[in-house]
Amino acid sequence: MTLDLSRTRSETARLRLLRSFVCLFCLGALPAQGDDLLVSDRLQRLKGMKIQELLDVSVTSVSRRPQKYADAAAALFVISSEDIRRSGATRIPELLRMVPGIEVAQIDANKWAISSRGFNGRYASKLLVQLDGRTLYTPLYSGVYWDAQDTLLDDIERIEVIRGPGATLWGANAVNGIINIITRSAHDTEGGLLELAVGNEERTSGAIRYGLPVGDGGALRVYAKGFERDGSVTRSGEEGGDDWRGGQLGFRADLDLSTEDTLTLQGDYYDGDAGANLARRSGLISAEADISGGNLLGRWSRQQGMDSALALQIYYDQTRRTNWTLTEIRDTLDIDLKQDINLAGRHLLVWGLGYRTTRDDLSTGPGSALRLDPSRRQDTILSGFIQDDLSLANGRLHLIVGTKLERNDYTHWELQPNIRLLWNMATDTNLWAAVSRAVRTSSRFESDSIIMAGPIVISGNPELTSERLTAYEVGLRARPRENLSIDLTAFVNQYDHLQTYKMVGRGLVLTYDNGGDGIGYGVELASNWDLTHAWRLKLAYSWLQMELNSDESASIASIDIYDSAPHHQLSLRSWVDIGSNWEFDTNLYFVDGVENFASDAYVRLDVRLGWRLAPDMELSLIGRNLSDDHHGELSNFRGGSVADGLVYTQVERSLLLQAKWFF
């Protein structure tokens, strides 16, 4: 555990945004000469994707096999490589703001709260996140350490985001959503990339990547990146103490073993430290989290004919994390076998088996209020799934039925079925509906922890059952005009056995319980509109309502914490091409307030001005949070402090100058 009470942070001169920059950005939004626009071949390949081509993009997250985005029977949103480039984002969490139904709130300079369809918070636990097939959540609390999840953004091919359950194919904890980050093949990244950026918040960052052919039909890329980020400020204007720095390196090799067999090998190593301020009776103190880890993944695939394939994936992952509360060392081994089979031209069958074991070593320092018993534990998950996509009515109707059977060491056997229906109403219109069951198993923390918060003791409960969801969804995906697409989803989520606290005996001893239930319902909309050849608008909107209850034995406050997502969210993105070498991109977000977290509604404006200096060189000036000096995106529960005393901070206005050179 690292806790430095006397550590002083060097004062850094902060660049101040000038109003003239904002005026310059606004002038850049004037309509371009759309019909006379001359675009290079490379930019045409990036920018020229029409609405129909977007609908035809191949995705894999919904059915665990390649299919068209338009034919996916789920609430799916795809963040393309061009979305990433023109967003001006430097972190994966910032990219997720554009997705309807996904709640993204920055806690401080290095921490985020991210969830889907409600239940947001620092320890959000109902969202499954994957990077190239490697699961990123920690079994410690069934959530994601977003400060440890990174890759070179230019290497990401797409991010597939499913709102709603996907447990039939992906297993427990894929309850309210799945984020599947997919990087490019090494074949697509041959050559070099050098990237540098400087700014007032993102002080310095840099990355280098190089790819080259290997042998007969193979390719390899290696990369390294590093960054240093300034700290933010608290609500009262004090330094947040949350400055952040880190580095990462990795590789990926894609090898063609034969005409049917391919092999992918990839790995990463990262190291960094993230600061924070803690609230104590004596005042604010500085603390630091040391973060490091690495992973190695291998995936063999064999194409067995049209719509038939076999794949075996194995990965090992180690995480090391030390902060002011806990030291965690975790090793994970995961083996996954999957096969796609085309039966009689009408059945697209996918089945698979999975094995995962995770071993941890947890320790706390002297005087810590947290203890875990036992301090070391190994857990295993065994699973199997099967799903059939039956084609009816000459392919215009698809009935999709499947289930997953899983055995874990906390709640033991879990069955997670789903049934989906896809109707191709017209050439450019698909209607789908689904009924699904998903579970969120209890975590190591909820089972084995003991917290002594003054006179109150909170004890883990190894007898917890899984939190359960039954989801009802219906969606419409259509292209009413050649230059306009609409993706609309409505859903009702019915929850049971939600975790709460209950009093044990007559003392001030609480334990975890399954005393909560309720429903969540809402509407989500995503739309693309090409106004001209040079101007595209992207709209996303979501409305969410939660109605949660707890039984008489549960603490009222504990169930209120779950009602922690904004009712309304809106994003409007504009891409304007100015001549052949300039781009002006604006990203406007509105996020409703969250009463239980004393968080106010806010408007966020991010702007990017891009200049293509040469065929292989790009310069971008990026402004973030231009709508105000600073604002909070998530506050502590009803203004109180969280268990470890972490001080939540404000998101500040910032400016970033970024240069990329492809060689």
XYZ file of C-alpha atoms in Angstrom:
663
model
C 0.000 0.000 0.000
C 1.281 3.443 -0.950
C 0.175 6.455 1.055
C 2.326 9.576 0.829
C 1.077 12.276 3.178
C 3.910 14.664 2.492
C 4.206 14.284 -1.281
C 4.165 17.633 -3.018
C 3.233 18.025 -6.658
C 5.074 20.399 -8.934
C 3.135 23.477 -9.985
C 2.485 23.456 -13.730
C 1.651 26.599 -15.671
C -1.824 26.067 -17.145
C -2.651 27.214 -20.619
C -5.780 29.403 -20.711
C -8.338 28.980 -23.492
C -8.840 32.223 -25.370
C -12.212 33.275 -26.672
C -10.604 33.814 -30.066
C -10.078 30.045 -30.404
C -13.780 29.436 -29.890
C -14.568 32.083 -32.492
C -12.171 30.404 -34.902
C -13.864 27.015 -34.348
C -17.288 28.556 -34.954
C -16.135 30.119 -38.218
C -14.970 26.699 -39.336
C -18.537 25.386 -39.093
C -19.681 27.469 -42.078
C -21.076 25.236 -44.840
C -18.414 23.803 -47.136
C -18.570 23.647 -50.910
C -20.010 20.146 -50.896
C -20.386 19.557 -54.640
C -16.966 20.987 -55.464
C -15.129 19.143 -52.669
C -11.937 17.436 -53.808
C -10.845 14.639 -51.463
C -7.726 12.506 -51.745
C -8.023 8.779 -52.253
C -7.003 8.078 -48.650
C -9.513 10.519 -47.147
C -12.198 9.315 -49.541
C -11.684 5.806 -48.210
C -12.065 7.076 -44.642
C -14.883 9.578 -45.144
C -16.812 8.169 -48.066
C -18.698 5.388 -46.310
C -22.361 5.821 -47.228
C -25.317 5.011 -44.984
C -25.909 1.651 -46.692
C -22.261 0.694 -46.193
C -22.583 1.527 -42.509
C -25.556 -0.842 -42.266
C -23.540 -3.527 -44.060
C -20.585 -3.358 -41.650
C -19.735 -6.832 -40.348
C -20.196 -7.265 -36.575
C -19.648 -10.258 -34.289
C -20.805 -9.375 -30.766
C -24.520 -10.161 -31.144
C -24.263 -13.739 -32.438
C -20.518 -14.503 -31.994
C -20.204 -14.907 -35.761
C -19.905 -12.345 -38.578
C -23.184 -10.748 -39.652
C -24.388 -7.425 -41.049
C -25.014 -4.651 -38.549
C -28.490 -4.170 -40.078
C -29.353 -7.836 -39.375
C -28.374 -7.826 -35.696
C -31.352 -8.644 -33.449
C -30.119 -6.490 -30.564
C -29.668 -2.865 -29.523
C -26.267 -2.454 -31.176
C -24.109 0.628 -31.763
C -20.811 0.536 -33.646
C -18.042 3.073 -33.009
C -15.994 2.983 -36.204
C -12.321 3.878 -36.638
C -13.454 7.127 -38.265
C -15.688 7.901 -35.263
C -12.612 7.446 -33.085
C -10.353 9.635 -35.240
C -12.809 12.510 -35.531
C -13.887 12.416 -31.870
C -10.574 13.865 -30.675
C -10.716 11.437 -27.733
C -7.540 10.060 -26.172
C -9.161 7.512 -23.834
C -11.573 4.622 -24.413
C -14.126 5.919 -21.845
C -14.420 9.222 -23.747
C -15.417 7.327 -26.909
C -18.384 5.732 -25.155
C -20.126 9.102 -24.591
C -21.537 8.937 -28.120
C -23.460 5.690 -27.487
C -27.169 5.996 -26.545
C -28.027 4.213 -23.305
C -24.426 4.205 -22.038
C -23.778 6.382 -18.986
C -20.256 7.827 -18.814
C -19.276 10.011 -15.848
C -15.726 11.095 -15.109
C -15.033 10.853 -11.370
C -11.595 12.493 -11.416
C -8.674 12.800 -13.820
C -8.070 9.026 -13.879
C -11.335 7.325 -12.874
C -14.681 6.839 -14.643
C -18.092 5.420 -13.827
C -19.533 3.624 -16.867
C -22.677 1.514 -17.154
C -25.552 0.656 -19.486
C -29.229 1.316 -18.758
C -28.728 2.421 -15.186
C -26.879 1.274 -12.054
C -23.950 3.596 -12.668
C -21.214 4.332 -10.160
C -17.536 3.889 -9.515
C -18.052 0.167 -8.905
C -20.663 -0.436 -11.634
C -20.986 -4.203 -11.986
C -23.491 -5.108 -14.712
C -21.463 -4.376 -17.836
C -19.141 -6.821 -19.609
C -16.106 -5.273 -21.338
C -13.787 -7.154 -23.707
C -10.686 -6.293 -25.724
C -9.975 -8.719 -28.585
C -11.766 -11.493 -26.706
C -10.045 -10.846 -23.364
C -12.436 -10.052 -20.504
C -11.464 -6.857 -18.678
C -13.622 -6.920 -15.549
C -12.166 -7.828 -12.162
C -13.853 -10.524 -10.028
C -12.973 -8.382 -6.999
C -16.137 -6.297 -7.505
C -17.435 -7.441 -10.945
C -16.477 -4.101 -12.487
C -13.757 -2.531 -14.639
C -10.617 -0.612 -13.675
C -10.904 1.927 -16.482
C -7.565 3.530 -15.582
C -5.835 0.260 -16.543
C -7.611 -0.362 -19.866
C -5.825 1.177 -22.812
C -4.517 0.527 -26.281
C -3.393 2.589 -29.241
C -6.662 4.160 -30.437
C -5.452 4.245 -34.052
C -5.222 0.437 -33.924
C -8.902 -0.016 -33.004
C -10.974 -1.223 -35.948
C -14.313 -0.730 -34.183
C -16.043 -0.897 -30.814
C -19.291 -2.862 -30.764
C -21.609 -1.811 -27.930
C -24.689 -3.859 -27.054
C -27.219 -2.317 -24.669
C -29.146 -5.081 -22.996
C -28.268 -8.620 -21.935
C -25.938 -10.885 -23.884
C -25.467 -13.583 -21.277
C -26.562 -16.446 -23.541
C -23.333 -16.116 -25.513
C -21.032 -14.192 -23.193
C -21.984 -15.421 -19.710
C -22.699 -13.947 -16.286
C -22.219 -10.198 -15.766
C -23.243 -9.440 -19.386
C -26.436 -8.123 -17.793
C -27.181 -4.617 -19.034
C -24.640 -4.408 -21.812
C -21.466 -5.535 -23.577
C -18.577 -3.417 -24.848
C -16.463 -5.342 -27.333
C -13.265 -3.555 -28.447
C -11.795 -5.051 -31.625
C -8.368 -4.040 -32.916
C -7.135 -4.232 -36.480
C -5.327 -7.190 -37.919
C -1.566 -6.729 -38.184
C -2.050 -7.043 -41.959
C -3.906 -3.700 -41.903
C -1.263 -1.761 -39.963
C 1.916 -2.277 -41.948
C 4.157 0.774 -41.928
C 4.825 3.257 -39.171
C 2.902 5.750 -37.061
C 4.314 8.440 -34.810
C 1.889 10.417 -32.633
C 2.646 13.345 -30.310
C 0.298 15.587 -28.296
C 0.647 18.446 -25.799
C -1.998 20.279 -23.809
C -2.899 21.979 -20.566
C -4.630 18.922 -19.028
C -3.174 16.158 -21.187
C 0.318 17.571 -20.622
C 2.222 15.265 -22.941
C 1.504 12.006 -24.699
C 3.222 10.062 -27.420
C 2.964 6.781 -29.270
C 4.893 4.896 -31.911
C 3.823 1.858 -33.902
C 5.484 -0.130 -36.634
C 4.115 -3.013 -38.688
C 5.843 -5.267 -41.175
C 5.214 -8.478 -43.141
C 6.488 -11.714 -41.630
C 7.219 -14.857 -43.574
C 4.713 -16.071 -46.147
C 1.356 -14.358 -45.530
C 2.028 -13.140 -41.996
C 2.260 -9.700 -40.403
C 3.543 -8.249 -37.130
C 3.115 -4.905 -35.380
C 4.658 -3.515 -32.220
C 3.753 -0.348 -30.379
C 4.641 1.747 -27.354
C 2.852 4.721 -25.806
C 3.107 6.951 -22.769
C 1.358 9.934 -21.229
C 1.315 12.394 -18.356
C -1.946 14.030 -17.324
C -2.462 17.006 -15.012
C -4.714 16.764 -11.966
C -8.143 18.382 -11.780
C -9.819 20.547 -9.134
C -12.383 19.838 -6.438
C -15.788 21.514 -6.250
C -14.309 24.077 -3.844
C -11.471 24.880 -6.267
C -8.643 23.007 -4.488
C -6.129 20.858 -6.342
C -7.571 17.386 -6.814
C -4.237 15.594 -6.411
C -5.316 13.190 -9.173
C -2.517 13.628 -11.704
C -1.836 10.514 -13.768
C 1.010 9.036 -15.771
C 1.692 5.724 -17.411
C 3.116 3.747 -20.296
C 2.228 0.678 -22.305
C 3.805 -1.498 -24.988
C 2.599 -4.501 -26.925
C 2.554 -6.536 -30.103
C 0.222 -8.434 -32.414
C 1.087 -11.080 -35.002
C -1.391 -12.519 -37.523
C -0.157 -15.612 -39.356
C -1.739 -17.557 -42.223
C -0.859 -21.166 -41.437
C -2.737 -22.508 -44.469
C -5.636 -21.557 -46.718
C -8.032 -22.513 -43.890
C -6.018 -21.880 -40.714
C -4.969 -18.594 -39.117
C -3.159 -17.854 -35.861
C -3.164 -14.629 -33.852
C -0.682 -13.940 -31.057
C -0.782 -10.699 -29.088
C 0.269 -9.279 -25.756
C 0.565 -6.074 -23.740
C 2.365 -4.750 -20.681
C 1.444 -1.550 -18.823
C 2.722 0.385 -15.813
C 1.589 3.644 -14.243
C 0.475 5.549 -11.179
C -2.676 7.538 -10.494
C -3.068 10.105 -7.748
C -6.078 10.994 -5.604
C -7.137 13.131 -2.667
C -8.754 11.475 0.338
C -11.047 13.159 2.838
C -9.992 12.549 6.428
C -10.933 14.228 9.705
C -7.643 16.100 9.598
C -8.368 17.372 6.069
C -7.357 16.301 2.567
C -4.382 13.983 2.145
C -2.614 12.854 -1.027
C -2.471 9.208 -2.038
C -1.410 7.218 -5.047
C -2.331 3.978 -6.781
C 0.400 1.942 -8.499
C -0.984 0.007 -11.475
C 0.767 -2.598 -13.606
C 0.006 -5.775 -15.462
C 0.324 -7.764 -18.642
C -1.406 -10.286 -20.825
C -0.688 -12.820 -23.551
C -3.341 -14.183 -25.932
C -3.374 -16.804 -28.669
C -6.256 -17.526 -31.059
C -6.362 -20.267 -33.713
C -9.150 -20.257 -36.294
C -10.077 -22.701 -39.046
C -12.566 -21.881 -41.811
C -14.626 -25.011 -42.493
C -16.750 -23.780 -45.386
C -19.448 -21.181 -45.925
C -20.690 -19.887 -42.530
C -18.777 -22.640 -40.701
C -15.659 -22.120 -38.601
C -13.836 -23.410 -35.529
C -11.855 -21.212 -33.108
C -9.807 -21.868 -29.973
C -8.636 -18.977 -27.804
C -6.386 -19.044 -24.734
C -5.151 -16.070 -22.739
C -3.308 -15.348 -19.522
C -3.655 -12.048 -17.685
C -1.981 -10.665 -14.572
C -3.024 -7.517 -12.707
C -1.069 -5.816 -9.923
C -2.658 -2.905 -8.117
C -1.693 -1.122 -4.884
C -3.627 1.839 -3.506
C -4.398 3.457 -0.161
C -6.841 0.684 0.764
C -5.796 -2.586 -0.811
C -3.069 -4.453 -2.676
C -4.411 -6.858 -5.305
C -2.423 -9.366 -7.336
C -4.593 -11.386 -9.707
C -3.785 -14.101 -12.248
C -6.391 -15.250 -14.788
C -6.312 -18.132 -17.270
C -9.130 -18.375 -19.811
C -9.791 -21.050 -22.469
C -12.620 -20.649 -24.992
C -13.704 -23.015 -27.784
C -16.336 -21.960 -30.326
C -17.733 -23.459 -33.503
C -20.093 -22.052 -36.161
C -22.043 -24.603 -38.216
C -24.313 -24.121 -41.228
C -26.923 -26.899 -41.234
C -28.993 -27.494 -44.355
C -28.717 -23.839 -45.336
C -31.405 -22.855 -42.801
C -29.736 -23.275 -39.418
C -26.773 -21.145 -38.377
C -25.706 -22.929 -35.218
C -23.061 -21.642 -32.838
C -21.912 -23.514 -29.755
C -18.985 -23.309 -27.379
C -17.303 -24.343 -24.143
C -15.394 -22.181 -21.694
C -13.040 -22.546 -18.727
C -11.712 -19.713 -16.583
C -9.734 -19.774 -13.379
C -8.654 -16.729 -11.405
C -6.350 -16.628 -8.386
C -5.902 -13.575 -6.185
C -3.686 -12.407 -3.345
C -5.253 -9.508 -1.402
C -3.703 -7.589 1.477
C -4.387 -4.429 3.449
C -2.062 -2.233 5.469
C -2.017 -1.614 9.229
C -4.984 0.416 10.412
C -7.017 -0.217 7.280
C -10.798 -0.364 7.726
C -10.982 -3.169 5.135
C -10.173 -6.830 5.590
C -10.756 -9.833 3.313
C -11.054 -13.347 4.665
C -9.556 -15.436 3.173
C -6.808 -13.210 1.791
C -6.088 -15.671 -1.030
C -8.661 -17.427 -3.149
C -8.912 -19.323 -6.427
C -12.214 -19.518 -8.327
C -13.220 -21.426 -11.434
C -15.991 -20.931 -13.989
C -17.121 -23.701 -16.346
C -19.588 -22.894 -19.103
C -21.224 -24.099 -22.268
C -23.612 -22.417 -24.685
C -25.585 -23.149 -27.834
C -27.666 -20.902 -30.088
C -29.525 -21.557 -33.339
C -30.488 -18.962 -35.955
C -33.339 -20.508 -37.959
C -34.114 -18.876 -41.325
C -37.816 -18.814 -42.296
C -39.984 -17.287 -45.023
C -37.197 -17.336 -47.619
C -34.798 -15.627 -45.244
C -37.059 -12.696 -44.354
C -37.743 -14.070 -40.866
C -35.175 -15.346 -38.359
C -35.946 -17.160 -35.101
C -32.956 -17.173 -32.753
C -33.036 -19.431 -29.681
C -30.221 -20.268 -27.306
C -29.032 -20.681 -23.732
C -25.895 -20.743 -21.629
C -25.233 -23.042 -18.692
C -22.580 -21.845 -16.282
C -21.129 -23.093 -13.027
C -19.267 -20.677 -10.712
C -17.968 -20.915 -7.137
C -20.278 -18.200 -5.711
C -23.828 -18.931 -6.886
C -23.100 -22.321 -8.508
C -25.324 -23.254 -11.475
C -26.841 -20.527 -13.648
C -29.043 -20.877 -16.746
C -29.306 -17.866 -19.061
C -31.609 -18.384 -22.081
C -32.856 -15.983 -24.748
C -35.227 -15.941 -27.698
C -35.044 -13.365 -30.493
C -37.010 -12.678 -33.656
C -35.817 -10.677 -36.671
C -38.216 -9.654 -39.453
C -36.941 -8.151 -42.683
C -40.026 -6.009 -43.368
C -38.543 -4.337 -46.460
C -35.202 -3.985 -48.200
C -34.097 -1.222 -45.834
C -36.225 -1.978 -42.761
C -35.710 -4.608 -40.063
C -37.836 -5.155 -36.954
C -36.579 -7.267 -34.059
C -37.779 -8.366 -30.622
C -36.150 -10.306 -27.772
C -36.777 -11.832 -24.358
C -33.628 -12.632 -22.361
C -32.515 -13.734 -18.916
C -29.183 -12.720 -17.403
C -27.570 -12.879 -13.975
C -24.871 -10.971 -12.114
C -23.052 -13.251 -9.720
C -21.739 -11.916 -6.416
C -18.120 -10.829 -6.261
C -15.139 -11.575 -4.037
C -15.718 -8.295 -2.191
C -19.404 -8.964 -1.515
C -18.693 -12.478 -0.323
C -15.537 -12.137 1.786
C -15.007 -8.522 2.888
C -15.321 -6.904 6.322
C -15.426 -3.094 6.545
C -15.191 -1.266 9.863
C -16.559 2.228 9.188
C -16.440 3.755 12.669
C -19.141 2.139 14.819
C -20.667 0.413 11.743
C -19.430 -2.952 10.515
C -20.311 -4.160 7.010
C -19.785 -7.879 6.538
C -19.705 -9.909 3.339
C -22.227 -12.669 2.759
C -21.082 -15.910 1.076
C -24.728 -17.039 0.848
C -25.736 -14.300 -1.609
C -27.678 -15.390 -4.678
C -27.210 -13.864 -8.105
C -28.927 -10.651 -9.177
C -31.399 -11.528 -11.941
C -32.722 -9.733 -14.990
C -35.517 -10.570 -17.392
C -35.363 -8.156 -20.334
C -38.013 -7.426 -22.958
C -36.795 -5.490 -26.010
C -38.104 -4.382 -29.388
C -36.188 -2.464 -32.035
C -36.496 -0.931 -35.489
C -33.525 -0.402 -37.809
C -34.388 1.432 -41.030
C -33.121 3.623 -43.851
C -36.129 5.779 -44.851
C -33.955 7.772 -47.268
C -30.679 7.062 -49.003
C -28.867 9.579 -46.788
C -30.685 8.843 -43.495
C -30.650 5.885 -41.087
C -32.633 5.368 -37.872
C -32.060 2.827 -35.094
C -34.772 2.853 -32.411
C -35.037 0.572 -29.351
C -37.551 0.302 -26.494
C -37.030 -1.958 -23.495
C -38.399 -3.058 -20.131
C -35.976 -4.625 -17.644
C -37.366 -6.555 -14.683
C -34.859 -7.015 -11.826
C -35.003 -9.412 -8.907
C -32.675 -10.244 -5.997
C -30.834 -6.927 -6.259
C -28.194 -6.568 -3.582
C -28.981 -4.434 -0.540
C -27.868 -4.290 3.087
C -29.684 -5.709 6.078
C -29.147 -5.300 9.815
C -27.750 -8.282 11.687
C -28.920 -8.592 15.275
C -29.337 -5.480 17.390
C -25.891 -3.943 16.828
C -24.611 -1.722 14.071
C -23.645 -4.673 11.913
C -24.791 -4.793 8.302
C -24.427 -7.548 5.744
C -25.174 -7.877 2.052
C -28.580 -9.256 1.159
C -30.785 -9.842 -1.917
C -33.619 -7.590 -0.791
C -34.132 -5.411 -3.865
C -36.254 -5.617 -6.997
C -37.822 -3.308 -9.546
C -38.008 -2.360 -13.200
C -36.191 -0.080 -15.593
C -37.647 1.013 -18.908
C -36.665 3.405 -21.625
C -36.144 4.374 -25.251
C -32.889 4.757 -27.212
C -32.379 6.387 -30.608
C -29.377 6.607 -32.937
C -29.426 8.274 -36.338
C -27.022 9.189 -39.162
C -27.877 11.925 -41.659
C -25.675 12.943 -44.595
C -26.878 16.483 -45.250
C -24.378 17.016 -48.087
C -21.334 15.284 -49.481
C -19.271 17.266 -46.961
C -21.491 17.403 -43.877
C -22.740 14.534 -41.720
C -24.789 14.683 -38.516
C -24.966 11.879 -35.926
C -27.668 11.989 -33.254
C -28.067 9.789 -30.176
C -30.726 10.099 -27.470
C -31.790 7.937 -24.534
C -34.530 8.153 -21.911
C -34.410 5.941 -18.832
C -36.730 5.495 -15.863
C -35.960 3.291 -12.852
C -38.499 2.127 -10.249
C -36.721 0.155 -7.540
C -37.918 -1.270 -4.221
C -36.439 -3.012 -1.212
C -38.004 -5.308 1.357
C -38.484 -4.354 5.001
C -35.178 -5.839 6.123
C -33.123 -3.784 3.647
C -31.711 -0.329 4.188
C -33.667 2.232 2.170
C -30.524 4.082 1.136
C -28.937 0.958 -0.294
C -31.541 0.565 -3.025
C -31.542 4.304 -3.774
C -27.905 4.022 -4.808
C -28.966 1.954 -7.798
C -31.113 4.813 -9.169
C -27.936 6.526 -10.262
C -28.278 7.220 -13.980
C -29.579 10.334 -15.773
C -33.107 10.189 -17.155
C -32.189 12.024 -20.372
C -28.993 11.943 -22.427
C -28.385 13.546 -25.826
C -25.403 13.727 -28.135
C -25.164 15.551 -31.454
C -22.028 15.135 -33.531
C -21.241 17.116 -36.656
C -18.549 16.329 -39.238
C -17.755 19.042 -41.774
C -15.108 18.679 -44.498
C -13.714 22.076 -45.519
C -11.954 21.870 -48.845
C -9.653 18.931 -49.387
C -7.452 19.252 -46.299
C -9.525 20.663 -43.412
C -12.051 19.070 -41.059
C -14.224 20.682 -38.416
C -15.890 18.290 -35.949
C -18.132 19.210 -33.034
C -19.468 16.912 -30.314
C -22.259 18.329 -28.167
C -23.535 16.369 -25.156
C -26.381 16.979 -22.721
C -26.585 14.833 -19.576
C -29.440 15.127 -17.104
C -28.786 15.498 -13.388
C -28.799 12.606 -10.913
C -30.625 13.557 -7.730
C -29.307 10.763 -5.528
C -25.723 11.737 -6.316
C -26.287 15.491 -6.040
C -25.072 15.763 -9.649
C -26.388 18.626 -11.739
C -27.282 18.474 -15.416
C -24.512 19.701 -17.708
C -23.760 20.512 -21.333
C -20.398 19.469 -22.728
C -18.920 20.747 -25.999
C -15.880 19.091 -27.593
C -14.438 20.519 -30.812
C -11.758 19.302 -33.238
C -10.139 21.246 -36.065
C -8.118 18.913 -38.298
C -5.572 19.874 -40.946
C -3.982 17.459 -43.383
C -0.561 19.011 -43.939
C 0.632 16.270 -46.308
C -0.660 12.930 -47.599
C 0.762 11.186 -44.496
C 0.674 13.922 -41.877
C -2.265 15.195 -39.825
C -2.499 17.996 -37.248
C -5.478 18.412 -34.891
C -6.400 21.161 -32.458
C -8.868 19.739 -29.900
C -10.900 21.636 -27.357
C -12.809 19.788 -24.634
C -15.496 20.982 -22.233
C -15.625 24.355 -23.957
C -19.114 25.115 -22.625
C -17.852 26.004 -19.113
C -14.712 26.342 -17.003
C -15.412 23.140 -15.119
C -18.283 20.910 -14.093
C -18.845 17.773 -12.056
C -20.114 14.649 -13.797
C -20.630 12.501 -10.719
C -20.740 13.446 -7.065
C -20.560 11.268 -3.971
C -23.855 9.704 -2.924
C -26.118 12.556 -1.778
C -23.066 14.681 -1.078
C -21.604 12.238 1.431
C -18.247 10.513 1.227
C -17.623 7.099 -0.232
C -16.254 4.277 1.901
C -12.577 4.959 1.158
C -12.969 8.755 1.358
C -12.096 9.408 -2.293
C -12.714 13.037 -3.270
C -14.601 13.375 -6.545
C -13.353 16.239 -8.733
C -14.462 18.505 -11.596
C -13.886 18.058 -15.322
C -12.018 21.127 -16.559
C -11.879 22.941 -19.886
C -8.841 21.811 -21.856
C -6.930 22.286 -25.097
C -4.840 19.689 -26.921
C -2.573 19.917 -29.970
C -2.043 16.537 -31.641
C 0.191 15.532 -34.567
C 0.277 12.209 -36.456
C 2.807 11.083 -39.020
C 2.287 7.883 -41.032
C 5.468 6.497 -42.586
